[in-house]
mmCIF file of C-alpha atoms in Angstrom:
data_model
loop_
_atom_site.group_PDB
_atom_site.id
_atom_site.type_symbol
_atom_site.label_atom_id
_atom_site.label_comp_id
_atom_site.label_asym_id
_atom_site.label_seq_id
_atom_site.Cartn_x
_atom_site.Cartn_y
_atom_site.Cartn_z
ATOM 1 C CA UNK T 1 42.233 -18.051 29.703
ATOM 2 C CA UNK T 2 39.958 -18.869 27.355
ATOM 3 C CA UNK T 3 39.441 -22.920 25.390
ATOM 4 C CA UNK T 4 40.158 -23.413 22.145
ATOM 5 C CA UNK T 5 36.544 -23.506 21.880
ATOM 6 C CA UNK T 6 35.699 -20.046 21.431
ATOM 7 C CA UNK T 7 36.529 -16.865 19.515
ATOM 8 C CA UNK T 8 36.105 -13.558 20.709
ATOM 9 C CA UNK T 9 34.996 -12.141 18.029
ATOM 10 C CA UNK T 10 34.220 -8.669 20.338
ATOM 11 C CA UNK T 11 34.816 -7.902 23.984
ATOM 12 C CA UNK T 12 31.387 -8.498 25.192
ATOM 13 C CA UNK T 13 31.355 -12.409 24.638
ATOM 14 C CA UNK T 14 34.614 -12.230 27.291
ATOM 15 C CA UNK T 15 31.758 -11.580 29.512
ATOM 16 C CA UNK T 16 29.094 -14.302 28.732
ATOM 17 C CA UNK T 17 31.743 -17.122 28.332
ATOM 18 C CA UNK T 18 34.292 -18.649 30.933
ATOM 19 C CA UNK T 19 37.934 -19.244 31.708
ATOM 20 C CA UNK T 20 38.920 -22.764 31.882
ATOM 21 C CA UNK T 21 35.356 -24.036 30.520
ATOM 22 C CA UNK T 22 35.818 -26.655 27.464
ATOM 23 C CA UNK T 23 32.535 -27.746 25.421
ATOM 24 C CA UNK T 24 31.573 -31.558 26.440
ATOM 25 C CA UNK T 25 30.524 -34.370 24.297
ATOM 26 C CA UNK T 26 27.591 -35.821 26.377
ATOM 27 C CA UNK T 27 26.477 -38.315 23.623
ATOM 28 C CA UNK T 28 26.911 -39.763 19.904
ATOM 29 C CA UNK T 29 24.944 -41.900 18.080
ATOM 30 C CA UNK T 30 22.293 -40.018 16.143
ATOM 31 C CA UNK T 31 21.598 -39.527 12.893
ATOM 32 C CA UNK T 32 20.816 -35.827 13.315
ATOM 33 C CA UNK T 33 20.582 -34.673 16.333
ATOM 34 C CA UNK T 34 17.872 -31.987 17.080
ATOM 35 C CA UNK T 35 15.083 -29.899 18.892
ATOM 36 C CA UNK T 36 16.342 -30.010 22.485
ATOM 37 C CA UNK T 37 14.212 -29.422 25.054
ATOM 38 C CA UNK T 38 14.854 -29.199 28.890
ATOM 39 C CA UNK T 39 12.911 -30.353 31.986
ATOM 40 C CA UNK T 40 14.237 -28.367 35.514
ATOM 41 C CA UNK T 41 11.791 -30.381 37.708
ATOM 42 C CA UNK T 42 13.631 -34.300 36.827
ATOM 43 C CA UNK T 43 16.872 -32.034 35.350
ATOM 44 C CA UNK T 44 17.071 -34.429 32.160
ATOM 45 C CA UNK T 45 17.188 -32.955 28.234
ATOM 46 C CA UNK T 46 15.178 -34.649 25.527
ATOM 47 C CA UNK T 47 15.879 -34.410 22.066
ATOM 48 C CA UNK T 48 14.919 -36.068 18.865
ATOM 49 C CA UNK T 49 16.786 -37.933 16.776
ATOM 50 C CA UNK T 50 14.884 -37.470 12.838
ATOM 51 C CA UNK T 51 15.847 -39.888 10.916
ATOM 52 C CA UNK T 52 16.179 -42.315 13.617
ATOM 53 C CA UNK T 53 12.546 -41.979 14.115
ATOM 54 C CA UNK T 54 12.947 -41.407 18.171
ATOM 55 C CA UNK T 55 13.553 -39.254 21.001
ATOM 56 C CA UNK T 56 16.783 -39.623 23.148
ATOM 57 C CA UNK T 57 17.103 -37.784 27.158
ATOM 58 C CA UNK T 58 20.252 -37.186 28.705
ATOM 59 C CA UNK T 59 19.470 -37.168 32.812
ATOM 60 C CA UNK T 60 21.794 -34.741 34.505
ATOM 61 C CA UNK T 61 22.026 -36.587 37.722
ATOM 62 C CA UNK T 62 24.443 -39.270 36.457
ATOM 63 C CA UNK T 63 25.194 -38.304 32.619
ATOM 64 C CA UNK T 64 22.898 -41.757 30.995
ATOM 65 C CA UNK T 65 21.468 -41.120 27.598
ATOM 66 C CA UNK T 66 18.092 -43.528 27.319
ATOM 67 C CA UNK T 67 15.570 -43.675 24.000
ATOM 68 C CA UNK T 68 12.495 -41.732 25.767
ATOM 69 C CA UNK T 69 9.870 -42.204 22.949
ATOM 70 C CA UNK T 70 10.784 -44.451 19.112
ATOM 71 C CA UNK T 71 8.871 -44.313 17.286
ATOM 72 C CA UNK T 72 8.246 -40.529 17.417
ATOM 73 C CA UNK T 73 6.353 -39.748 14.716
ATOM 74 C CA UNK T 74 9.788 -38.356 13.549
ATOM 75 C CA UNK T 75 9.537 -35.249 15.520
ATOM 76 C CA UNK T 76 11.477 -32.145 15.138
ATOM 77 C CA UNK T 77 11.680 -29.450 17.462
ATOM 78 C CA UNK T 78 10.266 -28.920 21.051
ATOM 79 C CA UNK T 79 9.861 -27.021 23.799
ATOM 80 C CA UNK T 80 7.957 -26.401 27.085
ATOM 81 C CA UNK T 81 5.204 -24.660 27.905
ATOM 82 C CA UNK T 82 4.206 -22.779 30.637
ATOM 83 C CA UNK T 83 3.016 -25.657 32.797
ATOM 84 C CA UNK T 84 5.244 -27.711 32.029
ATOM 85 C CA UNK T 85 4.428 -30.042 29.203
ATOM 86 C CA UNK T 86 6.656 -30.893 25.899
ATOM 87 C CA UNK T 87 5.811 -29.327 23.231
ATOM 88 C CA UNK T 88 6.847 -31.280 20.058
ATOM 89 C CA UNK T 89 6.836 -30.850 15.873
ATOM 90 C CA UNK T 90 5.794 -33.422 14.247
ATOM 91 C CA UNK T 91 6.553 -34.483 10.997
ATOM 92 C CA UNK T 92 5.168 -37.781 10.239
ATOM 93 C CA UNK T 93 2.476 -36.522 11.953
ATOM 94 C CA UNK T 94 2.723 -33.109 9.729
ATOM 95 C CA UNK T 95 1.082 -31.562 13.505
ATOM 96 C CA UNK T 96 2.145 -29.888 16.257
ATOM 97 C CA UNK T 97 1.332 -32.189 19.139
ATOM 98 C CA UNK T 98 1.208 -31.669 23.621
ATOM 99 C CA UNK T 99 2.023 -34.516 25.852
ATOM 100 C CA UNK T 100 -0.027 -33.541 28.900
ATOM 101 C CA UNK T 101 0.942 -34.678 32.401
ATOM 102 C CA UNK T 102 -1.117 -37.840 32.395
ATOM 103 C CA UNK T 103 0.975 -38.994 29.429
ATOM 104 C CA UNK T 104 -1.808 -38.317 27.170
ATOM 105 C CA UNK T 105 -0.885 -36.979 23.642
ATOM 106 C CA UNK T 106 -3.079 -33.884 22.198
ATOM 107 C CA UNK T 107 -3.154 -32.499 18.419
ATOM 108 C CA UNK T 108 -2.584 -29.127 18.876
ATOM 109 C CA UNK T 109 -2.539 -28.112 15.293
ATOM 110 C CA UNK T 110 -2.410 -30.491 11.864
ATOM 111 C CA UNK T 111 -4.620 -28.282 8.870
ATOM 112 C CA UNK T 112 -4.654 -24.565 8.417
ATOM 113 C CA UNK T 113 -8.023 -23.012 5.716
ATOM 114 C CA UNK T 114 -8.733 -26.763 6.001
ATOM 115 C CA UNK T 115 -5.359 -28.213 4.200
ATOM 116 C CA UNK T 116 -2.149 -30.494 5.892
ATOM 117 C CA UNK T 117 0.058 -28.537 7.430
ATOM 118 C CA UNK T 118 4.160 -29.557 5.563
ATOM 119 C CA UNK T 119 5.660 -30.210 8.290
ATOM 120 C CA UNK T 120 5.821 -28.143 11.626
ATOM 121 C CA UNK T 121 9.617 -27.903 12.801
ATOM 122 C CA UNK T 122 10.318 -25.507 15.595
ATOM 123 C CA UNK T 123 8.449 -24.229 17.980
ATOM 124 C CA UNK T 124 8.284 -21.397 20.787
ATOM 125 C CA UNK T 125 6.130 -20.690 23.584
ATOM 126 C CA UNK T 126 4.883 -16.575 24.759
ATOM 127 C CA UNK T 127 4.746 -16.229 27.951
ATOM 128 C CA UNK T 128 0.510 -15.111 27.233
ATOM 129 C CA UNK T 129 0.631 -19.281 26.639
ATOM 130 C CA UNK T 130 -0.051 -18.741 22.815
ATOM 131 C CA UNK T 131 2.381 -21.337 20.600
ATOM 132 C CA UNK T 132 3.940 -20.092 17.807
ATOM 133 C CA UNK T 133 5.755 -22.407 15.307
ATOM 134 C CA UNK T 134 7.349 -22.935 11.495
ATOM 135 C CA UNK T 135 6.059 -24.948 8.723
ATOM 136 C CA UNK T 136 8.804 -25.934 6.261
ATOM 137 C CA UNK T 137 8.656 -28.689 3.969
ATOM 138 C CA UNK T 138 11.404 -30.812 5.050
ATOM 139 C CA UNK T 139 9.855 -33.612 6.002
ATOM 140 C CA UNK T 140 7.441 -34.139 3.921
ATOM 141 C CA UNK T 141 10.519 -33.707 0.762
ATOM 142 C CA UNK T 142 12.126 -37.161 0.898
ATOM 143 C CA UNK T 143 11.112 -40.162 2.900
ATOM 144 C CA UNK T 144 14.712 -39.593 5.157
ATOM 145 C CA UNK T 145 12.895 -37.436 7.871
ATOM 146 C CA UNK T 146 8.818 -38.138 7.695
ATOM 147 C CA UNK T 147 6.971 -39.516 4.714
ATOM 148 C CA UNK T 148 7.548 -37.917 0.919
ATOM 149 C CA UNK T 149 3.877 -36.144 0.184
ATOM 150 C CA UNK T 150 3.030 -33.498 -1.755
ATOM 151 C CA UNK T 151 2.349 -30.176 0.388
ATOM 152 C CA UNK T 152 -1.201 -28.657 0.484
ATOM 153 C CA UNK T 153 -0.289 -25.047 2.058
ATOM 154 C CA UNK T 154 0.271 -22.142 -0.698
ATOM 155 C CA UNK T 155 3.794 -21.778 0.985
ATOM 156 C CA UNK T 156 6.085 -22.829 4.121
ATOM 157 C CA UNK T 157 4.405 -20.071 7.082
ATOM 158 C CA UNK T 158 5.063 -19.149 10.544
ATOM 159 C CA UNK T 159 2.064 -19.913 12.822
ATOM 160 C CA UNK T 160 0.067 -18.401 16.187
ATOM 161 C CA UNK T 161 -1.722 -20.858 18.491
ATOM 162 C CA UNK T 162 -3.563 -18.499 21.111
ATOM 163 C CA UNK T 163 -5.233 -21.058 24.160
ATOM 164 C CA UNK T 164 -8.118 -20.773 22.688
ATOM 165 C CA UNK T 165 -6.625 -23.120 20.166
ATOM 166 C CA UNK T 166 -7.341 -20.791 17.132
ATOM 167 C CA UNK T 167 -4.323 -20.909 14.587
ATOM 168 C CA UNK T 168 -3.428 -17.823 12.714
ATOM 169 C CA UNK T 169 -0.645 -17.531 9.855
ATOM 170 C CA UNK T 170 1.732 -14.671 10.845
ATOM 171 C CA UNK T 171 4.666 -14.664 8.457
ATOM 172 C CA UNK T 172 4.101 -15.880 5.308
ATOM 173 C CA UNK T 173 6.894 -14.576 3.361
ATOM 174 C CA UNK T 174 9.760 -16.815 3.753
ATOM 175 C CA UNK T 175 10.976 -19.409 1.752
ATOM 176 C CA UNK T 176 11.503 -22.373 4.480
ATOM 177 C CA UNK T 177 11.072 -20.858 7.962
ATOM 178 C CA UNK T 178 12.966 -22.699 10.791
ATOM 179 C CA UNK T 179 14.133 -21.802 14.023
ATOM 180 C CA UNK T 180 12.235 -19.768 16.409
ATOM 181 C CA UNK T 181 12.272 -17.469 19.375
ATOM 182 C CA UNK T 182 11.121 -14.368 21.166
ATOM 183 C CA UNK T 183 13.611 -10.936 22.728
ATOM 184 C CA UNK T 184 13.455 -11.245 26.810
ATOM 185 C CA UNK T 185 10.420 -8.511 26.178
ATOM 186 C CA UNK T 186 8.870 -10.777 23.539
ATOM 187 C CA UNK T 187 8.776 -7.722 21.378
ATOM 188 C CA UNK T 188 10.833 -8.985 18.823
ATOM 189 C CA UNK T 189 10.272 -12.775 17.192
ATOM 190 C CA UNK T 190 13.464 -13.861 15.130
ATOM 191 C CA UNK T 191 12.919 -16.267 12.629
ATOM 192 C CA UNK T 192 15.715 -18.267 10.411
ATOM 193 C CA UNK T 193 15.297 -18.907 6.951
ATOM 194 C CA UNK T 194 17.299 -22.138 5.686
ATOM 195 C CA UNK T 195 15.500 -21.559 2.026
ATOM 196 C CA UNK T 196 17.655 -18.354 1.200
ATOM 197 C CA UNK T 197 21.079 -18.377 0.448
ATOM 198 C CA UNK T 198 22.919 -17.403 1.899
ATOM 199 C CA UNK T 199 20.338 -18.283 5.578
ATOM 200 C CA UNK T 200 19.509 -15.762 7.764
ATOM 201 C CA UNK T 201 18.250 -14.787 10.202
ATOM 202 C CA UNK T 202 15.461 -12.181 10.661
ATOM 203 C CA UNK T 203 14.231 -9.469 13.066
ATOM 204 C CA UNK T 204 10.006 -9.592 13.292
ATOM 205 C CA UNK T 205 8.199 -6.626 15.496
ATOM 206 C CA UNK T 206 5.269 -7.644 17.811
ATOM 207 C CA UNK T 207 2.404 -5.750 17.510
ATOM 208 C CA UNK T 208 1.009 -4.732 21.228
ATOM 209 C CA UNK T 209 -1.603 -6.877 21.173
ATOM 210 C CA UNK T 210 1.474 -9.832 21.273
ATOM 211 C CA UNK T 211 -0.396 -11.202 18.233
ATOM 212 C CA UNK T 212 0.799 -10.409 14.943
ATOM 213 C CA UNK T 213 4.101 -9.427 13.297
ATOM 214 C CA UNK T 214 4.985 -6.223 12.264
ATOM 215 C CA UNK T 215 8.067 -4.689 10.658
ATOM 216 C CA UNK T 216 10.680 -7.368 9.172
ATOM 217 C CA UNK T 217 14.596 -6.296 8.810
ATOM 218 C CA UNK T 218 16.987 -9.210 8.700
ATOM 219 C CA UNK T 219 18.856 -8.869 11.814
ATOM 220 C CA UNK T 220 22.275 -11.505 10.871
ATOM 221 C CA UNK T 221 23.494 -13.616 7.945
ATOM 222 C CA UNK T 222 25.419 -16.968 7.630
ATOM 223 C CA UNK T 223 27.949 -17.256 6.452
ATOM 224 C CA UNK T 224 29.455 -20.703 7.465
ATOM 225 C CA UNK T 225 26.430 -22.884 7.222
ATOM 226 C CA UNK T 226 23.361 -21.831 7.448
ATOM 227 C CA UNK T 227 21.872 -21.118 10.700
ATOM 228 C CA UNK T 228 19.063 -23.590 11.729
ATOM 229 C CA UNK T 229 17.793 -23.365 15.582
ATOM 230 C CA UNK T 230 18.714 -20.901 18.802
ATOM 231 C CA UNK T 231 17.783 -19.238 21.392
ATOM 232 C CA UNK T 232 18.244 -16.111 23.347
ATOM 233 C CA UNK T 233 19.682 -14.994 26.864
ATOM 234 C CA UNK T 234 18.324 -13.082 29.264
ATOM 235 C CA UNK T 235 20.587 -9.880 27.654
ATOM 236 C CA UNK T 236 19.400 -10.522 24.768
ATOM 237 C CA UNK T 237 21.861 -12.309 23.195
ATOM 238 C CA UNK T 238 20.897 -14.705 20.126
ATOM 239 C CA UNK T 239 23.179 -17.979 20.238
ATOM 240 C CA UNK T 240 22.472 -19.670 17.743
ATOM 241 C CA UNK T 241 23.651 -22.780 15.296
ATOM 242 C CA UNK T 242 25.728 -22.982 12.410
ATOM 243 C CA UNK T 243 28.347 -24.929 10.354
ATOM 244 C CA UNK T 244 31.157 -24.745 12.323
ATOM 245 C CA UNK T 245 29.243 -24.720 15.854
ATOM 246 C CA UNK T 246 27.184 -21.862 18.041
ATOM 247 C CA UNK T 247 27.691 -18.327 17.083
ATOM 248 C CA UNK T 248 26.532 -15.125 18.963
ATOM 249 C CA UNK T 249 24.998 -12.694 18.508
ATOM 250 C CA UNK T 250 23.987 -9.105 20.466
ATOM 251 C CA UNK T 251 20.820 -7.270 20.407
ATOM 252 C CA UNK T 252 22.772 -4.510 17.904
ATOM 253 C CA UNK T 253 23.722 -7.464 15.277
ATOM 254 C CA UNK T 254 26.871 -7.575 15.750
ATOM 255 C CA UNK T 255 28.513 -10.754 16.077
ATOM 256 C CA UNK T 256 30.157 -11.569 19.270
ATOM 257 C CA UNK T 257 31.823 -14.996 18.941
ATOM 258 C CA UNK T 258 31.758 -18.085 18.431
ATOM 259 C CA UNK T 259 31.727 -21.707 19.865
ATOM 260 C CA UNK T 260 33.453 -23.996 17.813
ATOM 261 C CA UNK T 261 32.222 -27.568 17.797
ATOM 262 C CA UNK T 262 33.287 -30.033 15.276
ATOM 263 C CA UNK T 263 29.855 -31.215 13.647
ATOM 264 C CA UNK T 264 27.164 -29.160 11.673
ATOM 265 C CA UNK T 265 25.541 -27.847 14.467
ATOM 266 C CA UNK T 266 21.069 -27.991 14.513
ATOM 267 C CA UNK T 267 19.876 -26.352 17.672
ATOM 268 C CA UNK T 268 20.615 -24.908 20.830
ATOM 269 C CA UNK T 269 18.874 -25.452 24.576
ATOM 270 C CA UNK T 270 20.104 -23.735 27.974
ATOM 271 C CA UNK T 271 19.032 -26.095 30.950
ATOM 272 C CA UNK T 272 21.213 -27.329 33.822
ATOM 273 C CA UNK T 273 20.428 -26.641 37.573
ATOM 274 C CA UNK T 274 21.325 -22.556 36.716
ATOM 275 C CA UNK T 275 20.094 -22.839 33.469
ATOM 276 C CA UNK T 276 23.451 -21.608 32.562
ATOM 277 C CA UNK T 277 24.713 -24.949 30.270
ATOM 278 C CA UNK T 278 23.937 -24.425 26.318
ATOM 279 C CA UNK T 279 23.064 -28.123 24.845
ATOM 280 C CA UNK T 280 24.115 -28.265 22.060
ATOM 281 C CA UNK T 281 22.551 -30.591 19.272
ATOM 282 C CA UNK T 282 25.473 -31.220 16.411
ATOM 283 C CA UNK T 283 24.676 -33.912 13.719
ATOM 284 C CA UNK T 284 25.519 -37.153 15.405
ATOM 285 C CA UNK T 285 26.014 -35.582 18.902
ATOM 286 C CA UNK T 286 24.989 -34.472 22.447
ATOM 287 C CA UNK T 287 27.443 -31.429 23.457
ATOM 288 C CA UNK T 288 27.202 -28.937 26.418
ATOM 289 C CA UNK T 289 29.201 -25.862 27.532
ATOM 290 C CA UNK T 290 29.046 -23.991 30.687
ATOM 291 C CA UNK T 291 28.632 -20.415 30.343
ATOM 292 C CA UNK T 292 27.910 -16.941 32.250
ATOM 293 C CA UNK T 293 24.542 -16.340 31.238
ATOM 294 C CA UNK T 294 21.200 -17.746 31.690
ATOM 295 C CA UNK T 295 17.816 -17.681 29.641
ATOM 296 C CA UNK T 296 15.009 -15.204 30.592
ATOM 297 C CA UNK T 297 13.813 -16.403 33.491
ATOM 298 C CA UNK T 298 9.501 -18.149 33.110
#
């Protein structure tokens, strides 16, 4: 029997969730919880509380929560690179940065064509070590999540940072590009646009050289709230944030089901010993639920 937290809309969803498993609230007290990233070696999760200008840390070994960094330059999205280092999108710094193994902060990108970036929002690392990120203007629109400032760019773009540090714009036709994630074989890059109404997810083909994007089409449209951040599991299913929880879409674009959360969800992340635990950053709180799936092994 499935818990009341799950809404099955396609029989395929029943194979991805577990009976008698419920959503747990692990922490509350954020103003806007965002950008979770899981570190398997330490069994902990970091996530942003953007308006409070801090990073929080959930320790899975004892369920404790502590402040990892404050101030944090109003960091938003995070990921872990192929070497286990933290990659961060900073609203206040208007940059993508990295924390090296010795604790050194390194700015990876803060200008494009000689002009400041807007406010990097979400980030993902490809298997070749390249870093892909979105750059809407949310962090400079007001003083709530950064410092209000005028945009220096001609629009809100999606960028790629090559391992040698070269920065290139790979998508320039989004209004407010937000979350992003690759399909398991990295042939498709999914990107959400929170600047259109209703919000939608687009699927963009990745060229054979793995560096540029080609054909683009709308993959799914959000009926409740908006699509923000998301993750893709080993089967190619997309687990995305929405106004009423987490929505799960099959690779063919069919919505399979929903995980109901009592707050607006911003982002999700797979973690846990077996990587089958979905952490959910939702407005004031951090939630988690065990699933019968996991991300693509690194």
